[in-house]
Coordinates of C-alpha atoms and ligand atoms in Angstrom, one line a residue:
M294 CA 15.1 -20.6 -28.9
T295 CA 14.7 -17.6 -26.6
R296 CA 11.1 -16.9 -25.8
T297 CA 9.7 -13.4 -25.9
V298 CA 7.6 -11.7 -23.3
A299 CA 5.8 -8.4 -23.6
I300 CA 5.2 -6.7 -20.3
L301 CA 2.4 -4.1 -20.5
G302 CA 3.0 -1.5 -17.7
G303 CA 6.2 -0.6 -15.9
G304 CA 5.1 -0.1 -12.3
I305 CA 6.4 -2.3 -9.4
G306 CA 4.5 -5.3 -10.8
G307 CA 5.8 -5.0 -14.3
L308 CA 9.4 -4.3 -13.3
S309 CA 9.4 -7.2 -10.8
A310 CA 8.1 -9.6 -13.5
A311 CA 10.8 -8.3 -15.9
H312 CA 13.5 -8.9 -13.2
E313 CA 12.5 -12.5 -12.6
L314 CA 12.1 -13.3 -16.3
A315 CA 15.4 -11.7 -17.3
E316 CA 17.2 -13.7 -14.7
R317 CA 15.7 -16.8 -16.3
G318 CA 16.9 -16.0 -19.8
F319 CA 13.7 -14.6 -21.4
D320 CA 13.7 -11.9 -24.0
V321 CA 11.7 -9.2 -22.2
T322 CA 10.3 -5.8 -23.4
V323 CA 8.4 -3.5 -21.0
Y324 CA 6.0 -0.9 -22.4
E325 CA 5.2 2.0 -20.0
R326 CA 2.8 4.8 -20.7
N327 CA 4.8 7.4 -18.6
D328 CA 8.2 8.9 -19.2
R329 CA 9.4 7.3 -16.0
F330 CA 9.1 3.8 -14.6
G331 CA 7.8 2.9 -11.1
G332 CA 4.1 3.6 -11.5
K333 CA 2.5 4.9 -8.4
A334 CA 5.7 4.4 -6.5
R335 CA 7.7 6.6 -8.8
S336 CA 9.2 10.0 -7.8
F337 CA 9.5 12.8 -10.3
P338 CA 10.8 16.4 -10.6
G339 CA 8.7 18.9 -8.6
P340 CA 8.8 22.7 -8.7
A341 CA 12.1 24.4 -9.3
D342 CA 14.3 25.7 -6.5
G343 CA 17.3 27.5 -8.0
D344 CA 18.8 25.4 -10.8
A345 CA 17.4 22.1 -9.3
H346 CA 14.0 20.6 -9.2
L347 CA 12.5 19.6 -5.9
P348 CA 11.9 15.9 -5.4
A349 CA 8.2 15.0 -5.6
E350 CA 6.2 11.7 -5.2
H351 CA 2.6 10.5 -5.2
G352 CA 3.2 10.0 -1.5
F353 CA 5.9 8.8 0.8
R354 CA 6.8 5.1 0.7
F355 CA 7.1 2.8 3.7
F356 CA 8.2 -0.8 3.9
P357 CA 6.7 -2.5 7.0
G358 CA 8.9 -5.2 8.6
F359 CA 6.7 -8.0 7.4
Y360 CA 7.5 -7.3 3.7
R361 CA 9.6 -10.0 2.2
H362 CA 9.0 -10.1 -1.5
V363 CA 9.7 -6.6 -2.6
T364 CA 12.7 -6.4 -0.3
D365 CA 14.1 -9.7 -1.6
T366 CA 14.0 -8.2 -5.1
M367 CA 15.7 -5.0 -3.8
S368 CA 18.5 -7.2 -2.4
R369 CA 19.1 -8.4 -6.0
I370 CA 19.6 -4.9 -7.5
P371 CA 23.3 -4.1 -7.3
V372 CA 24.3 -0.5 -6.6
D373 CA 27.4 1.2 -5.1
G374 CA 29.1 -2.1 -4.2
G375 CA 26.0 -3.2 -2.2
T376 CA 22.3 -3.6 -3.2
V377 CA 19.3 -1.4 -3.1
V378 CA 18.0 -3.1 0.1
D379 CA 20.9 -1.4 1.9
R380 CA 19.2 1.9 1.2
L381 CA 16.3 1.1 3.5
T382 CA 16.6 2.8 6.9
T383 CA 14.5 1.9 9.9
T384 CA 12.3 4.4 11.7
D385 CA 12.5 4.8 15.4
E386 CA 9.2 6.4 16.4
L387 CA 5.6 6.8 15.5
L388 CA 3.7 10.0 16.4
Q389 CA 0.0 9.7 17.2
A390 CA -1.2 13.3 17.0
V391 CA -4.5 14.6 18.2
T392 CA -5.7 18.2 18.4
D393 CA -7.7 17.9 21.6
G394 CA -5.3 16.0 23.9
D395 CA -1.7 15.0 24.3
D396 CA 0.1 13.7 21.3
R397 CA 1.8 10.3 21.8
L398 CA 5.3 9.6 20.6
M399 CA 5.9 5.9 20.5
R400 CA 9.3 4.2 20.2
V401 CA 8.9 1.4 17.6
E402 CA 11.8 -0.9 18.5
A403 CA 10.6 -4.1 20.2
P404 CA 9.9 -3.8 23.9
R405 CA 12.6 -5.4 26.1
S406 CA 11.1 -5.3 29.6
V407 CA 7.7 -6.0 31.1
R408 CA 7.2 -2.3 31.7
E409 CA 8.0 -1.6 28.0
W410 CA 5.6 -4.3 26.9
R411 CA 2.8 -2.8 29.1
E412 CA 3.6 0.7 27.7
R413 CA 3.6 -0.5 24.2
I414 CA 0.3 -2.3 24.5
Q415 CA -1.2 0.8 26.0
T416 CA 0.1 3.0 23.3
V417 CA -1.0 0.7 20.5
F418 CA -4.5 0.3 21.9
G419 CA -4.7 4.0 22.8
S420 CA -4.6 4.9 26.5
D421 CA -8.0 6.8 26.1
V422 CA -9.7 3.6 25.1
P423 CA -11.7 2.2 28.1
R424 CA -10.2 -0.9 29.5
D425 CA -13.1 -3.1 28.9
E426 CA -13.2 -2.1 25.3
A427 CA -9.5 -2.6 24.9
A428 CA -9.9 -6.1 26.4
F429 CA -12.7 -6.9 24.0
F430 CA -10.5 -5.7 21.1
A431 CA -7.6 -7.9 22.3
N432 CA -10.0 -10.8 22.4
R433 CA -11.0 -10.1 18.8
L434 CA -7.3 -10.2 17.8
L435 CA -6.8 -13.5 19.6
T436 CA -9.9 -14.9 17.7
L437 CA -8.3 -13.9 14.4
L438 CA -4.9 -15.4 15.4
S439 CA -6.5 -18.7 16.2
S440 CA -8.7 -18.9 13.2
S441 CA -8.1 -21.3 10.3
E442 CA -7.2 -20.1 6.8
R443 CA -10.6 -21.4 5.7
R444 CA -12.4 -19.2 8.2
W445 CA -10.4 -16.2 7.1
R446 CA -11.5 -16.8 3.5
E447 CA -15.0 -17.9 4.0
E448 CA -16.1 -15.8 7.0
Y449 CA -13.9 -12.8 7.6
E450 CA -13.7 -11.9 3.9
H451 CA -17.5 -11.3 4.2
R452 CA -17.5 -9.2 7.3
S453 CA -16.4 -5.6 7.6
W454 CA -13.7 -4.7 10.1
W455 CA -16.1 -2.1 11.7
E456 CA -18.7 -4.8 12.3
F457 CA -16.1 -7.5 13.4
I458 CA -14.7 -5.2 16.2
R459 CA -18.2 -3.9 17.0
A460 CA -16.9 -0.3 16.6
E461 CA -20.4 1.2 16.3
E462 CA -21.2 0.4 20.0
M463 CA -17.9 1.6 21.3
S464 CA -16.4 4.9 22.5
Q465 CA -15.0 7.6 20.2
A466 CA -11.5 6.7 21.3
Y467 CA -12.1 3.0 20.3
Q468 CA -13.4 4.1 16.9
T469 CA -10.5 6.5 16.3
Y470 CA -7.6 4.3 17.4
L471 CA -8.8 0.8 16.7
G472 CA -11.5 1.3 14.1
Y473 CA -9.8 3.9 11.8
G474 CA -6.2 3.7 13.2
I475 CA -3.9 2.3 10.7
T476 CA -6.7 1.2 8.6
Q477 CA -7.6 4.5 7.0
S478 CA -4.5 6.5 7.7
L479 CA -2.0 4.1 6.4
V480 CA -3.8 2.1 3.8
A481 CA -6.8 4.4 2.9
M482 CA -9.4 1.8 3.6
R483 CA -12.7 2.7 5.2
P484 CA -13.2 0.2 8.1
Q485 CA -16.9 0.2 7.5
V486 CA -16.6 -1.3 4.0
S487 CA -13.2 -3.1 4.1
S488 CA -13.0 -6.8 4.8
T489 CA -11.9 -8.1 8.2
R490 CA -9.7 -10.6 6.2
T491 CA -7.6 -7.8 4.7
I492 CA -7.5 -5.4 7.6
G493 CA -7.1 -8.1 10.3
R494 CA -4.2 -9.7 8.5
I495 CA -2.4 -6.5 7.9
Y496 CA -3.1 -5.2 11.4
L497 CA -1.7 -8.4 12.9
Q498 CA 1.4 -8.2 10.7
M499 CA 2.0 -4.6 11.6
L500 CA 1.6 -5.5 15.2
R501 CA 4.3 -8.1 14.8
G502 CA 6.6 -5.4 13.7
L503 CA 6.0 -3.5 16.9
F504 CA 6.6 -6.4 19.2
D505 CA 9.0 -8.9 17.4
P506 CA 12.6 -8.1 18.1
E507 CA 13.5 -9.9 14.8
L508 CA 11.6 -7.4 12.7
P509 CA 11.9 -3.7 12.1
A510 CA 8.6 -2.0 12.5
D511 CA 9.0 0.1 9.5
R512 CA 11.5 1.2 6.9
L513 CA 11.9 4.1 4.5
L514 CA 14.3 4.7 1.6
D515 CA 17.3 7.0 2.1
G516 CA 16.4 9.2 -0.9
P517 CA 13.5 9.9 -3.3
T518 CA 12.2 6.6 -4.6
N519 CA 13.5 6.8 -8.2
E520 CA 16.9 8.0 -7.2
A521 CA 17.3 5.4 -4.4
W522 CA 15.6 2.4 -6.0
I523 CA 13.8 2.7 -9.4
D524 CA 16.6 4.2 -11.4
P525 CA 19.3 1.7 -10.3
W526 CA 16.7 -1.0 -10.9
V527 CA 16.0 0.2 -14.5
D528 CA 19.8 0.4 -15.1
H529 CA 20.2 -3.2 -13.8
L530 CA 17.4 -4.5 -15.9
R531 CA 18.8 -2.8 -19.0
R532 CA 22.2 -4.4 -18.3
R533 CA 20.5 -7.7 -18.1
G534 CA 19.1 -7.1 -21.6
V535 CA 15.5 -6.0 -20.8
D536 CA 14.2 -3.5 -23.3
L537 CA 12.4 -0.8 -21.3
V538 CA 10.3 1.5 -23.5
P539 CA 8.9 4.6 -21.8
N540 CA 6.2 6.9 -23.3
A541 CA 4.5 3.8 -24.8
A542 CA 0.8 3.5 -24.0
V543 CA -0.9 0.2 -24.7
T544 CA -4.1 1.1 -26.5
A545 CA -5.3 -2.5 -27.3
V546 CA -4.7 -6.1 -26.3
D547 CA -5.9 -8.3 -29.1
A548 CA -7.3 -11.7 -28.6
D549 CA -9.0 -14.4 -30.6
G550 CA -11.2 -15.6 -27.8
E551 CA -8.6 -18.2 -26.7
R552 CA -5.1 -16.5 -26.8
V553 CA -3.7 -13.0 -26.9
T554 CA -2.6 -12.4 -30.5
G555 CA -0.8 -9.1 -30.0
A556 CA -1.0 -5.6 -28.6
T557 CA -1.1 -2.1 -30.0
V558 CA 1.3 0.5 -28.4
R559 CA 1.1 4.2 -29.1
H560 CA 4.4 6.0 -28.7
D561 CA 4.4 9.6 -27.4
G562 CA 6.2 12.5 -29.0
P563 CA 6.2 14.3 -32.3
D564 CA 7.0 11.2 -34.3
G565 CA 4.7 9.1 -32.1
D566 CA 3.1 6.3 -34.0
A567 CA 1.2 3.1 -33.3
E568 CA 3.3 -0.1 -33.1
R569 CA 1.9 -3.6 -33.3
V570 CA 3.6 -5.8 -30.6
E571 CA 3.7 -9.6 -30.8
A572 CA 5.3 -11.9 -28.3
D573 CA 5.1 -15.5 -27.1
H574 CA 3.7 -14.4 -23.7
Y575 CA 2.1 -11.3 -22.3
V576 CA 2.2 -10.0 -18.8
L577 CA -0.5 -7.4 -18.1
A578 CA 0.9 -5.1 -15.4
V579 CA -1.4 -2.1 -15.6
P580 CA -3.8 -1.1 -12.7
A581 CA -7.3 -2.5 -12.5
P582 CA -9.1 0.5 -14.1
A583 CA -6.7 0.3 -17.1
V584 CA -7.5 -3.4 -17.5
D585 CA -11.1 -2.5 -17.6
D586 CA -10.4 0.0 -20.5
L587 CA -8.5 -2.7 -22.4
L588 CA -11.1 -5.4 -22.0
T589 CA -12.8 -6.6 -25.2
P590 CA -15.3 -9.4 -25.7
E591 CA -12.6 -11.6 -27.3
L592 CA -10.2 -10.9 -24.4
E593 CA -12.9 -11.6 -21.9
R594 CA -13.7 -14.9 -23.6
A595 CA -10.0 -15.9 -23.4
A596 CA -9.6 -14.8 -19.8
P597 CA -13.1 -14.6 -18.1
S598 CA -11.6 -13.9 -14.7
L599 CA -10.4 -10.5 -16.0
S600 CA -14.0 -9.2 -15.9
G601 CA -13.9 -9.3 -12.1
V602 CA -11.9 -6.0 -12.2
R603 CA -15.1 -4.2 -13.0
N604 CA -16.5 -5.0 -9.5
L605 CA -13.4 -3.7 -7.6
D606 CA -13.6 -0.5 -5.6
H607 CA -10.9 2.1 -5.4
G608 CA -10.1 4.8 -2.9
W609 CA -8.1 8.0 -3.1
M610 CA -4.8 8.4 -1.4
N611 CA -2.6 11.1 -2.7
G612 CA 0.3 13.2 -1.5
V613 CA 1.2 16.8 -0.9
Q614 CA 4.8 17.8 -0.4
F615 CA 5.7 21.0 1.5
Y616 CA 9.2 22.3 0.9
L617 CA 10.5 24.2 3.9
R618 CA 13.2 26.8 4.4
E619 CA 14.0 25.2 7.8
D620 CA 13.7 21.4 8.4
V621 CA 10.9 20.4 10.6
A622 CA 11.1 16.9 12.1
P623 CA 8.6 16.3 14.9
V624 CA 9.1 12.5 14.8
R625 CA 11.7 10.1 13.5
G626 CA 9.1 8.1 11.6
H627 CA 5.5 8.5 10.6
G628 CA 3.1 11.0 12.1
V629 CA -0.5 9.9 12.1
F630 CA -2.9 12.8 12.6
Y631 CA -5.8 10.9 14.1
D632 CA -8.4 13.6 14.2
S633 CA -7.5 15.5 11.0
P634 CA -10.7 15.4 8.9
W635 CA -8.7 14.4 5.9
A636 CA -6.9 11.5 7.7
L637 CA -3.4 12.9 7.2
T638 CA -0.2 11.0 7.7
A639 CA 3.2 12.6 7.2
V640 CA 6.9 11.9 7.1
S641 CA 9.6 14.5 7.4
Q642 CA 12.0 13.3 4.8
R643 CA 15.3 15.0 5.4
Q644 CA 16.3 12.9 8.4
F645 CA 16.0 9.8 6.2
W646 CA 17.2 11.1 2.8
E647 CA 20.9 10.9 3.5
R648 CA 21.8 10.3 0.0
Y649 CA 19.9 13.3 -1.4
D650 CA 22.0 16.3 -2.5
W651 CA 20.4 19.0 -0.4
N652 CA 23.2 21.5 -1.3
A653 CA 21.9 21.5 -4.9
L654 CA 18.8 23.3 -3.7
A655 CA 18.7 27.1 -3.3
E656 CA 16.3 27.6 -0.4
T657 CA 14.9 24.2 0.6
E658 CA 16.2 22.6 3.8
G659 CA 13.4 20.1 4.5
V660 CA 10.5 18.2 2.9
L661 CA 7.3 17.4 4.8
S662 CA 5.6 14.7 2.8
V663 CA 1.9 14.3 3.6
I664 CA -0.7 11.8 2.4
V665 CA -4.4 12.6 2.3
S666 CA -6.5 9.4 2.8
E667 CA -10.0 10.9 3.3
W668 CA -11.5 12.8 0.4
D669 CA -15.1 12.9 1.4
E670 CA -15.1 14.7 4.7
P671 CA -15.3 18.6 4.9
G672 CA -12.1 20.3 5.8
I673 CA -11.5 23.0 8.4
V674 CA -10.8 26.0 6.1
Y675 CA -13.3 25.8 3.3
G676 CA -15.8 23.4 4.9
K677 CA -15.7 21.2 1.7
P678 CA -14.4 17.7 1.1
A679 CA -11.1 17.4 -0.9
R680 CA -13.0 16.1 -3.9
E681 CA -14.8 19.4 -4.2
C682 CA -11.7 21.7 -3.7
T683 CA -9.4 23.2 -6.3
R684 CA -5.7 22.2 -6.2
E685 CA -4.8 25.4 -4.3
E686 CA -7.6 24.8 -1.8
I687 CA -6.4 21.3 -1.2
V688 CA -2.9 22.4 -0.5
T689 CA -4.0 25.2 1.8
E690 CA -6.4 22.9 3.7
V691 CA -3.7 20.2 4.2
W692 CA -1.3 22.9 5.5
E693 CA -3.8 24.2 8.0
Q694 CA -4.8 20.7 9.2
L695 CA -1.1 20.0 9.8
R696 CA -0.7 23.3 11.6
A697 CA -3.7 22.5 13.8
H698 CA -1.7 19.6 15.1
L699 CA 1.9 20.7 14.9
G700 CA 1.4 24.3 15.8
T701 CA 1.7 27.5 13.9
D702 CA 5.2 28.3 15.3
L703 CA 6.7 25.1 13.8
L704 CA 4.9 25.6 10.5
N705 CA 4.6 29.2 9.6
E706 CA 4.1 30.7 6.2
S707 CA 7.6 32.2 6.1
T708 CA 9.2 28.7 6.2
L709 CA 7.3 27.5 3.1
V710 CA 9.3 27.6 -0.1
A711 CA 6.9 25.7 -2.3
S712 CA 4.4 22.9 -2.3
Q713 CA 3.4 20.1 -4.7
L714 CA 0.1 18.2 -5.0
D715 CA 0.3 14.8 -6.6
P716 CA -0.1 15.6 -10.4
A717 CA -2.4 12.5 -10.6
V718 CA -5.0 14.8 -9.0
G719 CA -6.7 16.9 -11.7
F720 CA -9.5 19.4 -11.7
D721 CA -12.3 19.1 -14.2
E722 CA -13.3 22.7 -15.0
E723 CA -16.6 21.6 -16.5
T724 CA -18.0 19.6 -13.6
G725 CA -16.0 21.6 -11.0
T726 CA -14.8 18.3 -9.4
V727 CA -11.5 16.8 -8.7
T728 CA -10.3 13.8 -10.8
N729 CA -7.7 11.2 -9.9
D730 CA -5.5 9.2 -12.3
A731 CA -3.9 7.1 -9.5
E732 CA -6.7 5.5 -7.5
L733 CA -5.8 2.8 -5.1
L734 CA -7.6 -0.5 -4.9
I735 CA -9.5 -1.1 -1.7
N736 CA -10.4 -4.6 -0.6
T737 CA -14.0 -4.2 0.3
V738 CA -16.1 -6.9 1.8
G739 CA -16.4 -9.9 -0.5
S740 CA -14.0 -8.4 -3.2
L741 CA -11.7 -11.4 -3.1
E742 CA -13.9 -13.4 -5.5
H743 CA -13.6 -10.6 -8.1
R744 CA -9.8 -10.5 -8.0
P745 CA -8.2 -12.7 -10.6
E746 CA -5.3 -15.0 -10.1
A747 CA -1.9 -14.1 -11.7
A748 CA -2.4 -17.1 -14.0
T749 CA -5.4 -16.4 -16.2
E750 CA -7.4 -18.9 -18.1
C751 CA -5.7 -17.6 -21.3
P752 CA -2.6 -19.8 -22.0
N753 CA -0.3 -16.9 -22.8
L754 CA -1.6 -14.1 -20.5
Y755 CA -0.4 -13.5 -16.9
L756 CA -1.2 -10.7 -14.5
A757 CA 1.3 -8.8 -12.4
A758 CA -0.3 -5.9 -10.4
D759 CA -1.6 -5.1 -7.0
Y760 CA -5.2 -6.2 -7.5
V761 CA -4.2 -9.8 -8.2
R762 CA -4.9 -12.5 -5.5
T763 CA -1.9 -12.8 -3.3
E764 CA -1.0 -13.7 0.2
T765 CA -0.3 -10.0 0.9
D766 CA -3.9 -9.2 0.0
L767 CA -3.4 -5.4 0.2
A768 CA -2.8 -3.0 -2.7
S769 CA 0.9 -2.3 -2.1
M770 CA 4.3 -2.6 -3.6
E771 CA 4.6 -5.9 -1.7
C772 CA 1.5 -7.2 -3.3
A773 CA 2.5 -6.1 -6.8
N774 CA 5.8 -7.8 -6.4
E775 CA 4.3 -11.0 -5.1
A776 CA 1.8 -11.0 -8.0
A777 CA 4.7 -10.7 -10.4
R778 CA 6.4 -13.7 -8.9
R779 CA 3.2 -15.8 -9.2
A780 CA 2.8 -14.7 -12.8
V781 CA 6.3 -15.7 -13.7
N782 CA 5.9 -19.1 -11.9
A783 CA 2.7 -19.8 -13.8
L784 CA 4.4 -19.0 -17.1
L785 CA 7.3 -21.3 -16.2
D786 CA 4.9 -24.0 -15.2
D787 CA 3.0 -23.7 -18.4
L788 CA 6.2 -24.1 -20.4
G789 CA 7.6 -26.8 -18.1
H790 CA 10.6 -24.6 -17.9
P791 CA 13.5 -26.1 -15.9
S792 CA 14.5 -22.9 -14.1
K793 CA 14.0 -22.4 -10.4
R794 CA 10.6 -20.9 -9.4
C795 CA 10.4 -17.5 -7.8
E796 CA 10.1 -17.6 -4.1
V797 CA 6.7 -16.8 -2.7
W798 CA 6.3 -16.7 1.1
P799 CA 3.2 -17.0 3.2
F800 CA 2.6 -14.6 6.1
E801 CA 4.2 -15.8 9.3
W802 CA 2.0 -16.4 12.3
P803 CA 3.1 -17.0 15.9
A804 CA 3.7 -20.8 16.1
V805 CA 1.9 -20.9 19.4
F806 CA -1.4 -20.5 17.6
A807 CA -0.8 -23.3 15.1
P808 CA -2.7 -26.0 17.0
L809 CA -5.6 -23.7 17.6
R810 CA -5.8 -22.8 13.9
R811 CA -5.8 -26.5 13.1
Q812 CA -8.5 -27.2 15.6
D813 CA -10.6 -24.3 14.2
D814 CA -10.2 -25.8 10.7
L815 CA -11.8 -28.9 12.0
G816 CA -14.4 -27.0 13.9
Q817 CA -15.4 -25.0 10.9
R818 CA -15.7 -28.1 8.8
L819 CA -18.2 -29.4 11.4
G820 CA -20.1 -26.1 11.1
L821 CA -19.0 -24.8 14.5
T822 CA -18.5 -21.1 15.2
H823 CA -15.1 -20.0 16.5
P824 CA -15.0 -20.1 20.3
G825 CA -14.0 -16.4 20.2
E826 CA -17.5 -15.6 19.1
G827 CA -18.6 -16.7 22.6
A828 CA -16.7 -13.7 23.9
S829 CA -18.5 -11.5 21.5
S830 CA -21.9 -12.7 22.7
L831 CA -20.7 -12.3 26.3
W832 CA -19.8 -8.7 25.4
S833 CA -23.5 -8.1 24.4
A834 CA -24.7 -9.4 27.8
Y835 CA -22.0 -7.4 29.6
R836 CA -22.8 -4.3 27.7
D837 CA -26.5 -4.6 28.5
V838 CA -25.9 -5.2 32.2
V839 CA -22.8 -3.2 33.1
R840 CA -23.1 -0.4 30.6
P841 CA -26.8 0.0 29.8
Ligands
LIG976 C1 -0.1 7.9 -2.3 C2 0.3 6.5 -2.2 C3 1.1 6.0 -1.3 C4 1.4 4.7 -1.2 N1 2.3 4.2 -0.3 C5 2.7 2.9 -0.3 C6 3.6 2.5 0.7 O1 4.1 3.3 1.5 N2 4.0 1.2 0.7 C7 3.4 0.3 -0.2 O2 3.8 -0.9 -0.2 N3 2.5 0.7 -1.1 C8 2.1 2.0 -1.2 N4 1.2 2.4 -2.1 C9 0.6 1.4 -3.0 C10 1.6 1.1 -4.1 O3 2.2 2.2 -4.6 C11 0.8 0.4 -5.2 O4 0.0 -0.6 -4.7 C12 1.9 -0.3 -6.2 O5 2.9 0.6 -6.5 C13 1.1 -0.8 -7.4 O6 2.0 -1.3 -8.3 P1 1.5 -1.9 -9.7 O7 2.6 -2.2 -10.5 O8 0.5 -2.9 -9.4 O9 0.6 -0.7 -10.4 P2 1.0 0.8 -10.8 O10 2.0 1.4 -9.8 O11 -0.2 1.5 -11.0 O12 1.8 0.6 -12.1 C14 1.2 0.3 -13.3 C15 1.9 1.0 -14.5 O13 1.2 0.8 -15.7 C16 1.2 1.9 -16.4 N5 0.1 2.0 -17.3 C17 -1.2 2.2 -17.1 N6 -1.9 2.1 -18.2 C18 -1.1 1.8 -19.2 C19 -1.2 1.6 -20.5 N7 -2.4 1.7 -21.1 N8 -0.1 1.3 -21.3 C20 1.1 1.2 -20.7 N9 1.3 1.4 -19.4 C21 0.2 1.7 -18.6 C22 1.2 3.0 -15.4 O14 1.7 4.3 -15.9 C23 2.1 2.5 -14.3 O15 3.4 2.8 -14.4 C24 0.9 3.8 -2.1 C25 0.0 4.2 -3.1 C26 -0.3 5.6 -3.2 C27 -1.3 6.0 -4.3

């Protein structure tokens, strides 16, 4: 008898679980609150330009070279005689822009000569960072690389990145490039509160992409996300028999204290009514705040680990798209605007969106897609943080912060056709504050213990979303996909199902550190500190003597 699975939520986690289950012969239905699938990764129609609608997204999507899970799934979505993974294009450059100095344009392909290696290290570490501080930072990275898994979990999970790299005592350049750097700009995590475990692991994996000739540093899709990826995926899943139901919000997950007994789904539209859904298994694939809304005492008794979601922190990371009469492409890759108060990053999309039909648009020739990762610092126009601005003020402020970096010649008012702020950002007239319907999980110090496993204590409930414990350990499409694989594997194990388990890969670490990691494991069992901490103590002495 075919077993039924109800997947609640149709983001990357939900669709990935549907994909794996459908391939293994399950009868799958996905219920999604929105009219489109893809969750935070989805794109949607923006403002009109002639007869067409401009392409809009929560924010641009990037796929760092170390991603394996989500790209593996993409390689199993057939499209145009190939697969969706063929639609990823590699970036060539990274722009590190500052207003009070020279911008740095870094090539991102792996260095091939000693000179290129030296230049790459200098650019990565920021050439303004004093040499002694850069050496200290390099030492910290070596400490991480040679630390055992256990130390990562038991020690680095409980230390902030800011404290681990001793950013407080360092120069402004050190704080900007190595403290905030990718941390805040690319993954919206404040280094002062985010765990060394999460940031250190992602930092080292990103670095791999910048030095390893086998890996691309970064990839982007060759069109808006739904057009290039999600729509072909949904078509593929439907062909495989998955029932994908949009405009269907889950309003209750019923449990009897031991098992999930059903769910209530409210359908949108004039004939919208409530439907009682029952299945053999349930995969909960909604974000952590939505899990919190659905928690009842009975559900919590059935799956106590779910209550951990109440202790998780979320940050804001939302996009603004500027539609331009003339294409502006200052870099073939990401631009990181280091000293913009709102921690802006941007991608000029046209150079990558080869499959997009630009001719269908009346005026627009280019899209500058910007992400705002800092919502609590005052801006340069209104002197207010983004959280206190209206939608119009946010758009103006972002435009001006970009212009402060890229110049008013490149970005002048006459080139602007339209703009679009992420619709997840709302404005509460009563309180005069901004709301956000698409907050992003941030892995704060010690948060790992609150994050549930994909397999819950409840025998018919599994979790497939970016807050679940995974090797990836960062709220991302990769994490959501890995969580889905773990959820499906747990379900198969519970059934003793004969089908092949989904592949789940650990991060790759340079083999040369393996003996040191093993040695550190032993050292930690014996209660010893990592030898790298000696260098940290030496730094204190050095700082007091050489740089009093
Ligand atoms: C601006 C921005 C840029 C990002 N850029 C990147 C990037 O470049 N690379 C990367 O890897 N990651 C990126 N991320 C993170 C990534 O998008 C998310 O971590 C990932 O998409 C989460 O997938 P998910 O399936 O866990 O959750 P979601 O995407 O939140 O999907 C959950 C789904 O559940 C639905 N849902 C919620 N409540 C209900 C309900 N009651 N009933 C039914 N359905 C419900 C939602 O509508 C949604 O479709 C970015 C995030 C943001 C906000």
